[in-house]
PDB file of C-alpha atoms in Angstrom:
ATOM      1  CA  MET A  13      -0.020  -0.187  -0.022  1.00 45.00           C
ATOM      2  CA  THR A  14       1.350   3.826  -0.798  1.00 41.00           C
ATOM      3  CA  ASP A  15       2.564   5.741   2.142  1.00 43.00           C
ATOM      4  CA  ASP A  16       1.471   8.967   1.175  1.00 39.00           C
ATOM      5  CA  ARG A  17      -1.550   9.787   4.388  1.00 32.00           C
ATOM      6  CA  PRO A  18      -3.363  13.188   4.418  1.00 30.00           C
ATOM      7  CA  ASP A  19      -1.425  15.521   6.709  1.00 36.00           C
ATOM      8  CA  ASP A  20       1.361  17.634   6.118  1.00 35.00           C
ATOM      9  CA  ARG A  21       3.675  17.827   3.238  1.00 33.00           C
ATOM     10  CA  PRO A  22       7.397  19.806   3.564  1.00 35.00           C
ATOM     11  CA  ASP A  23       7.621  19.215   0.146  1.00 38.00           C
ATOM     12  CA  ASP A  24       5.914  23.094   0.040  1.00 37.00           C
ATOM     13  CA  ARG A  25       9.104  24.434   1.098  1.00 43.00           C
ATOM     14  CA  PRO A  26      12.443  24.410  -0.464  1.00 50.00           C
ATOM     15  CA  GLY A  27      14.752  21.896  -1.028  1.00 72.00           C
ATOM     16  CA  GLU A  28      12.991  19.362   2.315  1.00 82.00           C
ATOM     17  CA  PRO A  29      11.484  15.810   1.301  1.00 87.00           C
ATOM     18  CA  ASP A  30       8.153  15.723   0.570  1.00 83.00           C
ATOM     19  CA  GLY A  31       5.708  14.224   3.238  1.00 84.00           C
ATOM     20  CA  THR A  32       5.656  11.116   1.837  1.00 85.00           C
ATOM     21  CA  ALA A  33       9.552  11.089   2.296  1.00 89.00           C
ATOM     22  CA  VAL A  34       9.489  11.407   4.988  1.00 92.00           C
ATOM     23  CA  ARG A  35       6.541   9.683   6.341  1.00 90.00           C
ATOM     24  CA  THR A  36       8.283   6.838   5.221  1.00 92.00           C
ATOM     25  CA  ALA A  37      11.426   7.012   6.978  1.00 96.00           C
ATOM     26  CA  LEU A  38       9.421   7.839  10.343  1.00 96.00           C
ATOM     27  CA  TRP A  39       6.836   3.947   9.353  1.00 96.00           C
ATOM     28  CA  ARG A  40      10.749   2.418   9.661  1.00 97.00           C
ATOM     29  CA  ALA A  41      12.298   3.938  12.434  1.00 97.00           C
ATOM     30  CA  LEU A  42       8.449   3.647  14.466  1.00 97.00           C
ATOM     31  CA  HIS A  43       8.298  -0.707  13.073  1.00 98.00           C
ATOM     32  CA  LEU A  44      11.602  -1.168  15.547  1.00 97.00           C
ATOM     33  CA  GLN A  45       9.672   0.912  18.230  1.00 97.00           C
ATOM     34  CA  VAL A  46       6.804  -0.861  18.633  1.00 96.00           C
ATOM     35  CA  ASP A  47       6.793  -3.821  16.743  1.00 96.00           C
ATOM     36  CA  ALA A  48       7.499  -7.130  18.497  1.00 95.00           C
ATOM     37  CA  ALA A  49      11.308  -8.610  17.288  1.00 95.00           C
ATOM     38  CA  PRO A  50      11.950 -10.419  14.742  1.00 94.00           C
ATOM     39  CA  HIS A  51      12.519  -6.878  12.763  1.00 97.00           C
ATOM     40  CA  VAL A  52      11.519  -7.850   8.332  1.00 97.00           C
ATOM     41  CA  PHE A  53      13.697  -4.696   8.182  1.00 98.00           C
ATOM     42  CA  GLU A  54      16.096  -2.287  10.314  1.00 97.00           C
ATOM     43  CA  ASP A  55      16.397   1.847  10.015  1.00 97.00           C
ATOM     44  CA  GLU A  56      16.455   4.257  12.265  1.00 95.00           C
ATOM     45  CA  ILE A  57      19.071   6.525  10.531  1.00 97.00           C
ATOM     46  CA  GLY A  58      16.271   7.715   8.065  1.00 97.00           C
ATOM     47  CA  LEU A  59      14.631   8.975  11.623  1.00 97.00           C
ATOM     48  CA  ARG A  60      17.852  10.393  12.558  1.00 97.00           C
ATOM     49  CA  LEU A  61      17.336  12.429   8.862  1.00 97.00           C
ATOM     50  CA  VAL A  62      13.863  13.736   9.693  1.00 96.00           C
ATOM     51  CA  ALA A  63      14.941  15.079  13.388  1.00 96.00           C
ATOM     52  CA  PRO A  64      11.051  15.441  13.943  1.00 96.00           C
ATOM     53  CA  ASP A  65       9.931  16.873  17.484  1.00 95.00           C
ATOM     54  CA  ASP A  66       9.111  15.138  20.401  1.00 94.00           C
ATOM     55  CA  GLY A  67       5.683  14.557  19.351  1.00 94.00           C
ATOM     56  CA  TRP A  68       5.275  12.826  16.657  1.00 96.00           C
ATOM     57  CA  ARG A  69       4.817   9.750  17.326  1.00 95.00           C
ATOM     58  CA  SER A  70       1.713  11.602  18.448  1.00 94.00           C
ATOM     59  CA  ARG A  71       1.525  11.874  14.370  1.00 91.00           C
ATOM     60  CA  PRO A  72      -2.371  10.899  13.716  1.00 89.00           C
ATOM     61  CA  ASP A  73      -0.634   8.717  10.784  1.00 88.00           C
ATOM     62  CA  MET A  74       1.709   7.801  13.217  1.00 93.00           C
ATOM     63  CA  ASP A  75      -0.925   5.847  15.011  1.00 92.00           C
ATOM     64  CA  PRO A  76       0.856   2.154  16.349  1.00 93.00           C
ATOM     65  CA  ARG A  77      -2.387   0.717  15.555  1.00 91.00           C
ATOM     66  CA  ALA A  78      -4.577   2.447  12.886  1.00 89.00           C
ATOM     67  CA  THR A  79      -1.202   2.670  10.183  1.00 89.00           C
ATOM     68  CA  SER A  80      -0.029  -0.775  11.164  1.00 94.00           C
ATOM     69  CA  GLY A  81      -0.933  -2.029   7.267  1.00 94.00           C
ATOM     70  CA  PHE A  82       0.990   0.530   5.770  1.00 91.00           C
ATOM     71  CA  ARG A  83       3.356   0.458   8.117  1.00 95.00           C
ATOM     72  CA  ALA A  84       3.862  -3.092   7.538  1.00 96.00           C
ATOM     73  CA  ALA A  85       3.840  -2.886   3.879  1.00 95.00           C
ATOM     74  CA  VAL A  86       6.526  -0.194   3.907  1.00 96.00           C
ATOM     75  CA  VAL A  87       9.133  -2.304   5.804  1.00 97.00           C
ATOM     76  CA  ALA A  88       8.454  -5.162   3.151  1.00 97.00           C
ATOM     77  CA  ARG A  89       8.494  -3.740  -0.037  1.00 97.00           C
ATOM     78  CA  ALA A  90      12.744  -1.992   1.296  1.00 98.00           C
ATOM     79  CA  ARG A  91      13.260  -5.114   2.890  1.00 98.00           C
ATOM     80  CA  PHE A  92      12.531  -7.353  -0.893  1.00 98.00           C
ATOM     81  CA  ILE A  93      14.619  -5.116  -2.346  1.00 98.00           C
ATOM     82  CA  GLU A  94      17.456  -4.989  -0.110  1.00 98.00           C
ATOM     83  CA  ASP A  95      16.518  -8.872  -0.374  1.00 98.00           C
ATOM     84  CA  LEU A  96      17.588  -8.474  -4.197  1.00 98.00           C
ATOM     85  CA  VAL A  97      20.124  -5.302  -4.221  1.00 98.00           C
ATOM     86  CA  ALA A  98      22.233  -8.156  -1.500  1.00 98.00           C
ATOM     87  CA  GLU A  99      21.175 -11.691  -4.531  1.00 98.00           C
ATOM     88  CA  ARG A 100      22.305  -9.238  -7.470  1.00 97.00           C
ATOM     89  CA  ALA A 101      25.815  -7.842  -5.943  1.00 97.00           C
ATOM     90  CA  GLY A 102      26.314 -11.816  -5.195  1.00 97.00           C
ATOM     91  CA  LEU A 103      26.784 -12.621  -8.509  1.00 96.00           C
ATOM     92  CA  GLY A 104      28.722  -9.438  -9.625  1.00 97.00           C
ATOM     93  CA  VAL A 105      26.365  -6.565 -10.275  1.00 98.00           C
ATOM     94  CA  THR A 106      28.140  -3.931  -8.658  1.00 98.00           C
ATOM     95  CA  GLN A 107      25.690  -0.868  -9.647  1.00 98.00           C
ATOM     96  CA  TYR A 108      22.801   0.030  -7.731  1.00 98.00           C
ATOM     97  CA  VAL A 109      20.166   2.809  -9.003  1.00 98.00           C
ATOM     98  CA  VAL A 110      18.112   4.621  -7.307  1.00 98.00           C
ATOM     99  CA  LEU A 111      14.688   5.964  -8.930  1.00 95.00           C
ATOM    100  CA  GLY A 112      13.258   9.000  -6.382  1.00 91.00           C
ATOM    101  CA  ALA A 113      16.018   7.671  -3.272  1.00 94.00           C
ATOM    102  CA  GLY A 114      14.105  10.581  -1.070  1.00 91.00           C
ATOM    103  CA  LEU A 115      15.683   9.313   2.252  1.00 95.00           C
ATOM    104  CA  ASP A 116      17.071   6.800   1.014  1.00 96.00           C
ATOM    105  CA  THR A 117      19.874   5.225   3.635  1.00 97.00           C
ATOM    106  CA  PHE A 118      20.954   2.151   2.417  1.00 98.00           C
ATOM    107  CA  ALA A 119      24.720   3.010   2.175  1.00 97.00           C
ATOM    108  CA  GLN A 120      24.987   4.558   6.060  1.00 97.00           C
ATOM    109  CA  ARG A 121      22.827   1.671   7.161  1.00 96.00           C
ATOM    110  CA  ARG A 122      24.883  -1.386   5.120  1.00 97.00           C
ATOM    111  CA  PRO A 123      28.563  -0.396   4.388  1.00 96.00           C
ATOM    112  CA  GLU A 124      29.339  -4.091   4.153  1.00 96.00           C
ATOM    113  CA  LEU A 125      27.552  -4.061   0.690  1.00 97.00           C
ATOM    114  CA  ALA A 126      27.227  -0.730  -0.189  1.00 97.00           C
ATOM    115  CA  SER A 127      31.213  -1.364  -0.460  1.00 96.00           C
ATOM    116  CA  ARG A 128      31.204  -3.334  -2.477  1.00 96.00           C
ATOM    117  CA  LEU A 129      28.883  -0.957  -5.888  1.00 98.00           C
ATOM    118  CA  HIS A 130      28.007   2.287  -6.906  1.00 98.00           C
ATOM    119  CA  VAL A 131      25.586   3.528  -5.842  1.00 98.00           C
ATOM    120  CA  PHE A 132      23.382   5.913  -7.521  1.00 98.00           C
ATOM    121  CA  GLU A 133      20.770   8.189  -5.983  1.00 97.00           C
ATOM    122  CA  ILE A 134      18.556   9.913  -8.385  1.00 96.00           C
ATOM    123  CA  ASP A 135      16.241  13.378  -6.749  1.00 92.00           C
ATOM    124  CA  ARG A 136      15.649  16.661  -7.379  1.00 89.00           C
ATOM    125  CA  PRO A 137      18.125  18.505  -6.988  1.00 91.00           C
ATOM    126  CA  GLY A 138      16.873  21.093  -3.763  1.00 91.00           C
ATOM    127  CA  THR A 139      16.249  17.415  -1.563  1.00 91.00           C
ATOM    128  CA  GLN A 140      19.864  16.303  -2.418  1.00 93.00           C
ATOM    129  CA  ALA A 141      20.987  19.399  -1.478  1.00 94.00           C
ATOM    130  CA  TRP A 142      19.283  19.058   1.859  1.00 95.00           C
ATOM    131  CA  LYS A 143      20.041  15.470   2.503  1.00 96.00           C
ATOM    132  CA  ARG A 144      23.943  16.002   2.144  1.00 95.00           C
ATOM    133  CA  ARG A 145      23.372  18.694   4.843  1.00 95.00           C
ATOM    134  CA  ARG A 146      21.837  16.655   7.110  1.00 96.00           C
ATOM    135  CA  LEU A 147      23.785  13.405   6.710  1.00 97.00           C
ATOM    136  CA  ALA A 148      27.360  16.157   6.801  1.00 96.00           C
ATOM    137  CA  GLY A 149      25.580  17.786  10.478  1.00 96.00           C
ATOM    138  CA  LEU A 150      25.012  14.107  11.318  1.00 96.00           C
ATOM    139  CA  GLY A 151      28.747  13.313  11.220  1.00 96.00           C
ATOM    140  CA  TYR A 152      28.337  11.055   8.022  1.00 95.00           C
ATOM    141  CA  ASP A 153      30.724  11.108   4.756  1.00 92.00           C
ATOM    142  CA  ILE A 154      30.187  11.286   1.061  1.00 94.00           C
ATOM    143  CA  PRO A 155      32.252   7.804   0.426  1.00 93.00           C
ATOM    144  CA  ASP A 156      33.129   7.866  -3.356  1.00 94.00           C
ATOM    145  CA  ARG A 157      31.256   4.914  -4.710  1.00 96.00           C
ATOM    146  CA  LEU A 158      27.771   7.074  -3.358  1.00 97.00           C
ATOM    147  CA  HIS A 159      26.361   9.172  -6.302  1.00 97.00           C
ATOM    148  CA  PHE A 160      23.670  12.025  -5.982  1.00 97.00           C
ATOM    149  CA  VAL A 161      22.253  12.188  -9.215  1.00 96.00           C
ATOM    150  CA  PRO A 162      20.140  14.975  -9.236  1.00 93.00           C
ATOM    151  CA  VAL A 163      17.499  15.204 -11.987  1.00 89.00           C
ATOM    152  CA  ASP A 164      14.654  18.197 -12.942  1.00 80.00           C
ATOM    153  CA  PHE A 165      12.079  15.624 -13.643  1.00 72.00           C
ATOM    154  CA  GLU A 166       9.997  18.937 -14.185  1.00 63.00           C
ATOM    155  CA  ALA A 167      12.526  20.159 -16.646  1.00 70.00           C
ATOM    156  CA  GLY A 168      12.307  16.871 -18.628  1.00 71.00           C
ATOM    157  CA  GLU A 169      15.801  15.902 -18.004  1.00 79.00           C
ATOM    158  CA  SER A 170      17.127  12.194 -18.677  1.00 87.00           C
ATOM    159  CA  TRP A 171      18.079  10.300 -15.812  1.00 92.00           C
ATOM    160  CA  LEU A 172      20.049   7.935 -18.012  1.00 93.00           C
ATOM    161  CA  ASP A 173      21.519  10.848 -19.323  1.00 91.00           C
ATOM    162  CA  ARG A 174      22.216  12.141 -16.192  1.00 93.00           C
ATOM    163  CA  LEU A 175      23.469   8.859 -14.726  1.00 95.00           C
ATOM    164  CA  ALA A 176      26.540   8.142 -17.210  1.00 92.00           C
ATOM    165  CA  ALA A 177      27.900  12.201 -16.470  1.00 92.00           C
ATOM    166  CA  ALA A 178      27.946  10.864 -12.266  1.00 95.00           C
ATOM    167  CA  GLY A 179      30.305   7.931 -13.676  1.00 95.00           C
ATOM    168  CA  PHE A 180      27.540   5.184 -14.634  1.00 97.00           C
ATOM    169  CA  ASP A 181      29.274   2.406 -16.609  1.00 97.00           C
ATOM    170  CA  PRO A 182      26.734   1.854 -19.193  1.00 95.00           C
ATOM    171  CA  GLY A 183      28.716  -1.226 -20.070  1.00 97.00           C
ATOM    172  CA  ARG A 184      27.424  -3.324 -16.716  1.00 98.00           C
ATOM    173  CA  PRO A 185      24.839  -4.627 -15.035  1.00 98.00           C
ATOM    174  CA  ALA A 186      22.938  -2.033 -13.004  1.00 98.00           C
ATOM    175  CA  ILE A 187      20.157  -2.785 -10.327  1.00 98.00           C
ATOM    176  CA  VAL A 188      16.970  -0.110 -10.966  1.00 98.00           C
ATOM    177  CA  VAL A 189      14.467   0.436  -8.812  1.00 98.00           C
ATOM    178  CA  SER A 190      11.266   2.650  -8.104  1.00 96.00           C
ATOM    179  CA  THR A 191       9.462   2.526  -5.257  1.00 95.00           C
ATOM    180  CA  GLY A 192       5.990   4.858  -4.091  1.00 90.00           C
ATOM    181  CA  VAL A 193       6.454   6.833  -7.729  1.00 90.00           C
ATOM    182  CA  THR A 194       4.547   5.574 -10.412  1.00 93.00           C
ATOM    183  CA  MET A 195       0.854   6.598  -8.836  1.00 91.00           C
ATOM    184  CA  TYR A 196       1.717  10.111  -9.491  1.00 88.00           C
ATOM    185  CA  LEU A 197       2.998   9.629 -12.874  1.00 89.00           C
ATOM    186  CA  THR A 198       1.000   9.169 -15.907  1.00 91.00           C
ATOM    187  CA  ARG A 199       0.493   5.795 -17.755  1.00 93.00           C
ATOM    188  CA  GLU A 200       3.877   7.155 -20.685  1.00 92.00           C
ATOM    189  CA  ALA A 201       6.606   8.363 -18.452  1.00 89.00           C
ATOM    190  CA  THR A 202       6.727   5.543 -16.661  1.00 93.00           C
ATOM    191  CA  ALA A 203       6.783   3.753 -19.771  1.00 95.00           C
ATOM    192  CA  ALA A 204       8.935   5.934 -20.995  1.00 92.00           C
ATOM    193  CA  THR A 205      11.140   5.109 -17.660  1.00 93.00           C
ATOM    194  CA  LEU A 206      10.541   1.582 -18.670  1.00 96.00           C
ATOM    195  CA  ARG A 207      11.994   2.004 -22.080  1.00 96.00           C
ATOM    196  CA  GLU A 208      15.589   3.521 -20.945  1.00 95.00           C
ATOM    197  CA  VAL A 209      15.385   0.457 -18.206  1.00 97.00           C
ATOM    198  CA  ALA A 210      15.059  -1.670 -21.451  1.00 97.00           C
ATOM    199  CA  THR A 211      17.969   0.116 -22.639  1.00 97.00           C
ATOM    200  CA  LEU A 212      20.914  -1.179 -19.921  1.00 97.00           C
ATOM    201  CA  VAL A 213      22.871  -3.838 -20.823  1.00 97.00           C
ATOM    202  CA  PRO A 214      21.643  -7.885 -20.175  1.00 96.00           C
ATOM    203  CA  GLY A 215      21.427  -8.872 -16.445  1.00 96.00           C
ATOM    204  CA  SER A 216      20.116  -5.604 -15.375  1.00 98.00           C
ATOM    205  CA  VAL A 217      16.955  -6.058 -12.545  1.00 98.00           C
ATOM    206  CA  LEU A 218      14.584  -3.588 -12.439  1.00 98.00           C
ATOM    207  CA  ALA A 219      12.223  -3.573  -9.347  1.00 98.00           C
ATOM    208  CA  MET A 220       8.927  -0.912  -9.295  1.00 98.00           C
ATOM    209  CA  THR A 221       6.035  -1.204  -7.489  1.00 98.00           C
ATOM    210  CA  PHE A 222       2.585  -0.224  -8.647  1.00 97.00           C
ATOM    211  CA  LEU A 223      -0.833   0.012  -6.885  1.00 95.00           C
ATOM    212  CA  LEU A 224      -3.702  -1.713  -7.658  1.00 96.00           C
ATOM    213  CA  PRO A 225      -6.934  -0.512  -8.596  1.00 95.00           C
ATOM    214  CA  ALA A 226      -9.569  -0.077  -5.837  1.00 91.00           C
ATOM    215  CA  GLU A 227     -11.148  -4.057  -7.140  1.00 93.00           C
ATOM    216  CA  ARG A 228      -7.538  -5.376  -6.915  1.00 93.00           C
ATOM    217  CA  VAL A 229      -7.791  -4.326  -3.528  1.00 91.00           C
ATOM    218  CA  ASP A 230      -8.646  -6.613  -0.022  1.00 91.00           C
ATOM    219  CA  ALA A 231     -12.600  -5.065   0.847  1.00 89.00           C
ATOM    220  CA  SER A 232     -10.901  -4.408   4.335  1.00 87.00           C
ATOM    221  CA  ASP A 233      -8.164  -1.844   3.363  1.00 85.00           C
ATOM    222  CA  ARG A 234      -9.905  -0.262   0.220  1.00 88.00           C
ATOM    223  CA  PRO A 235     -10.727   2.766   2.740  1.00 85.00           C
ATOM    224  CA  GLY A 236      -7.248   3.354   3.334  1.00 80.00           C
ATOM    225  CA  LEU A 237      -6.904   3.601  -0.204  1.00 81.00           C
ATOM    226  CA  ARG A 238      -9.833   6.539  -0.145  1.00 83.00           C
ATOM    227  CA  ALA A 239      -7.868   8.068   2.393  1.00 79.00           C
ATOM    228  CA  SER A 240      -4.642   7.749   0.763  1.00 78.00           C
ATOM    229  CA  GLN A 241      -5.972   9.027  -2.127  1.00 80.00           C
ATOM    230  CA  GLU A 242      -7.739  11.811  -0.104  1.00 81.00           C
ATOM    231  CA  GLY A 243      -4.785  12.940   0.723  1.00 71.00           C
ATOM    232  CA  ALA A 244      -3.027  12.844  -2.207  1.00 75.00           C
ATOM    233  CA  ARG A 245      -5.023  15.087  -3.901  1.00 79.00           C
ATOM    234  CA  SER A 246      -5.578  17.410  -1.113  1.00 74.00           C
ATOM    235  CA  SER A 247      -2.227  18.041  -0.788  1.00 68.00           C
ATOM    236  CA  GLY A 248      -1.746  18.790  -4.692  1.00 74.00           C
ATOM    237  CA  THR A 249      -0.190  15.691  -5.705  1.00 77.00           C
ATOM    238  CA  PRO A 250      -3.108  12.885  -6.507  1.00 86.00           C
ATOM    239  CA  PHE A 251      -3.023   9.749  -7.405  1.00 89.00           C
ATOM    240  CA  ILE A 252      -3.069   9.717 -11.071  1.00 92.00           C
ATOM    241  CA  SER A 253      -2.237   5.817 -11.926  1.00 95.00           C
ATOM    242  CA  PHE A 254      -3.615   2.155 -10.914  1.00 96.00           C
ATOM    243  CA  TYR A 255      -2.109  -0.716 -12.619  1.00 98.00           C
ATOM    244  CA  ALA A 256      -3.781  -4.010 -12.798  1.00 98.00           C
ATOM    245  CA  PRO A 257      -1.729  -6.609 -12.422  1.00 98.00           C
ATOM    246  CA  GLU A 258      -1.343  -7.830 -16.416  1.00 98.00           C
ATOM    247  CA  ASP A 259      -2.160  -4.693 -17.779  1.00 98.00           C
ATOM    248  CA  MET A 260       2.000  -3.183 -15.529  1.00 98.00           C
ATOM    249  CA  LEU A 261       3.285  -6.608 -17.411  1.00 98.00           C
ATOM    250  CA  SER A 262       1.855  -6.161 -20.559  1.00 98.00           C
ATOM    251  CA  LEU A 263       3.272  -2.190 -20.131  1.00 98.00           C
ATOM    252  CA  ALA A 264       6.709  -3.437 -19.683  1.00 98.00           C
ATOM    253  CA  ARG A 265       6.934  -5.993 -21.943  1.00 98.00           C
ATOM    254  CA  GLU A 266       6.272  -3.617 -23.973  1.00 97.00           C
ATOM    255  CA  ALA A 267       8.263  -1.466 -23.228  1.00 97.00           C
ATOM    256  CA  GLY A 268      11.028  -3.682 -24.342  1.00 97.00           C
ATOM    257  CA  LEU A 269      11.988  -5.724 -21.087  1.00 96.00           C
ATOM    258  CA  ALA A 270      11.105  -9.226 -22.081  1.00 88.00           C
ATOM    259  CA  ASN A 271      11.547 -11.226 -19.067  1.00 95.00           C
ATOM    260  CA  VAL A 272       9.334 -10.242 -16.875  1.00 98.00           C
ATOM    261  CA  ARG A 273       7.822 -10.780 -13.758  1.00 98.00           C
ATOM    262  CA  HIS A 274       4.982 -10.050 -11.105  1.00 98.00           C
ATOM    263  CA  VAL A 275       5.814 -10.392  -7.174  1.00 98.00           C
ATOM    264  CA  SER A 276       2.279  -9.285  -5.153  1.00 97.00           C
ATOM    265  CA  GLY A 277       1.797  -7.604  -1.627  1.00 95.00           C
ATOM    266  CA  ALA A 278       0.824 -11.098  -0.783  1.00 95.00           C
ATOM    267  CA  SER A 279       3.273 -12.912  -1.383  1.00 97.00           C
ATOM    268  CA  LEU A 280       5.554 -10.303   1.099  1.00 97.00           C
ATOM    269  CA  ALA A 281       3.634 -10.815   3.598  1.00 96.00           C
ATOM    270  CA  GLU A 282       3.565 -14.485   3.788  1.00 97.00           C
ATOM    271  CA  ARG A 283       7.947 -14.669   2.937  1.00 97.00           C
ATOM    272  CA  TYR A 284       8.874 -12.438   5.705  1.00 97.00           C
ATOM    273  CA  PHE A 285       5.668 -11.644   7.566  1.00 97.00           C
ATOM    274  CA  ALA A 286       4.432 -15.157   8.267  1.00 95.00           C
ATOM    275  CA  HIS A 287       3.360 -16.815  12.310  1.00 92.00           C
ATOM    276  CA  ARG A 288       4.183 -13.840  14.114  1.00 93.00           C
ATOM    277  CA  PRO A 289       2.787 -13.834  17.251  1.00 91.00           C
ATOM    278  CA  ASP A 290       1.747 -10.289  17.007  1.00 93.00           C
ATOM    279  CA  GLY A 291      -0.821 -10.732  13.642  1.00 93.00           C
ATOM    280  CA  LEU A 292       1.322  -7.658  12.474  1.00 96.00           C
ATOM    281  CA  ARG A 293       0.375  -7.695   8.515  1.00 95.00           C
ATOM    282  CA  PRO A 294       0.322  -5.961   5.447  1.00 96.00           C
ATOM    283  CA  SER A 295      -1.804  -4.488   3.883  1.00 94.00           C
ATOM    284  CA  SER A 296      -2.708  -5.023   0.017  1.00 93.00           C
ATOM    285  CA  GLY A 297      -3.271  -2.498  -2.650  1.00 94.00           C
ATOM    286  CA  GLU A 298       0.676  -2.081  -3.361  1.00 96.00           C
ATOM    287  CA  ASP A 299       2.794  -5.047  -5.638  1.00 97.00           C
ATOM    288  CA  LEU A 300       5.754  -5.018  -7.879  1.00 98.00           C
ATOM    289  CA  LEU A 301       7.064  -5.318 -11.257  1.00 98.00           C
ATOM    290  CA  LEU A 302      10.518  -7.453 -11.629  1.00 98.00           C
ATOM    291  CA  ALA A 303      12.129  -7.300 -14.529  1.00 98.00           C
ATOM    292  CA  THR A 304      15.510  -8.382 -15.903  1.00 96.00           C
ATOM    293  CA  THR A 305      17.222  -7.244 -19.399  1.00 95.00           C
TER     294      THR A 305
END
């Protein structure tokens, strides 16, 4: 399920991460603070980057019980992505591209794995400048293998072109990840991203999340989907694209990606949350496309 909720969005202030990125970071930290072990994913560095006020856990969108499904969905997809990165790195892939990186903390949390990769974080220039300042303030060095790639999407800049300028080697395979983005983009914009990924050398892999239409969402989760839609609309960033799994697979094939697979949110729930005594379970509504070149 998406991590967008109907409260304030710091994106209104130039240079700061948007509300979705902040909320994701806070939910990842909240998982460690309120959910029982074993934890599916461990990340408190994002919380340190955000540095919210002392009352952050009292925010309506941080209610431990009411938002447990959203929180679990966020940590499930994060765990899946990092398992994928570790698997591909083990096979010799040395480039990792994060589209819309936001407050991603992989390079800081997993230095033993990140040291084997060139990590390219793609986001808006202002957001990246803010993040650099925050990392420096927390005492984190920027290693040579971490590349911030500012892209002004609104100006029509190609992220693939900017990657090359940042040191990306087009002759080597890469892991490309896009989470929590496609719902804000037109179908053509997502197709354009897929076409760019299809040009990468064989052995590259893409993991991309997408929202399901309401009729494909479990009935118990539909009120949460409606609340997310209303909050996104009132914040000026409406959800404009939903995909049935077969539609997303067709879009990827039309873009030139022949080896495509649907990874359901339910399969992630089984993989990471089965037999938990606390009953924590991800909400439905967000699935993944997994494609290789």
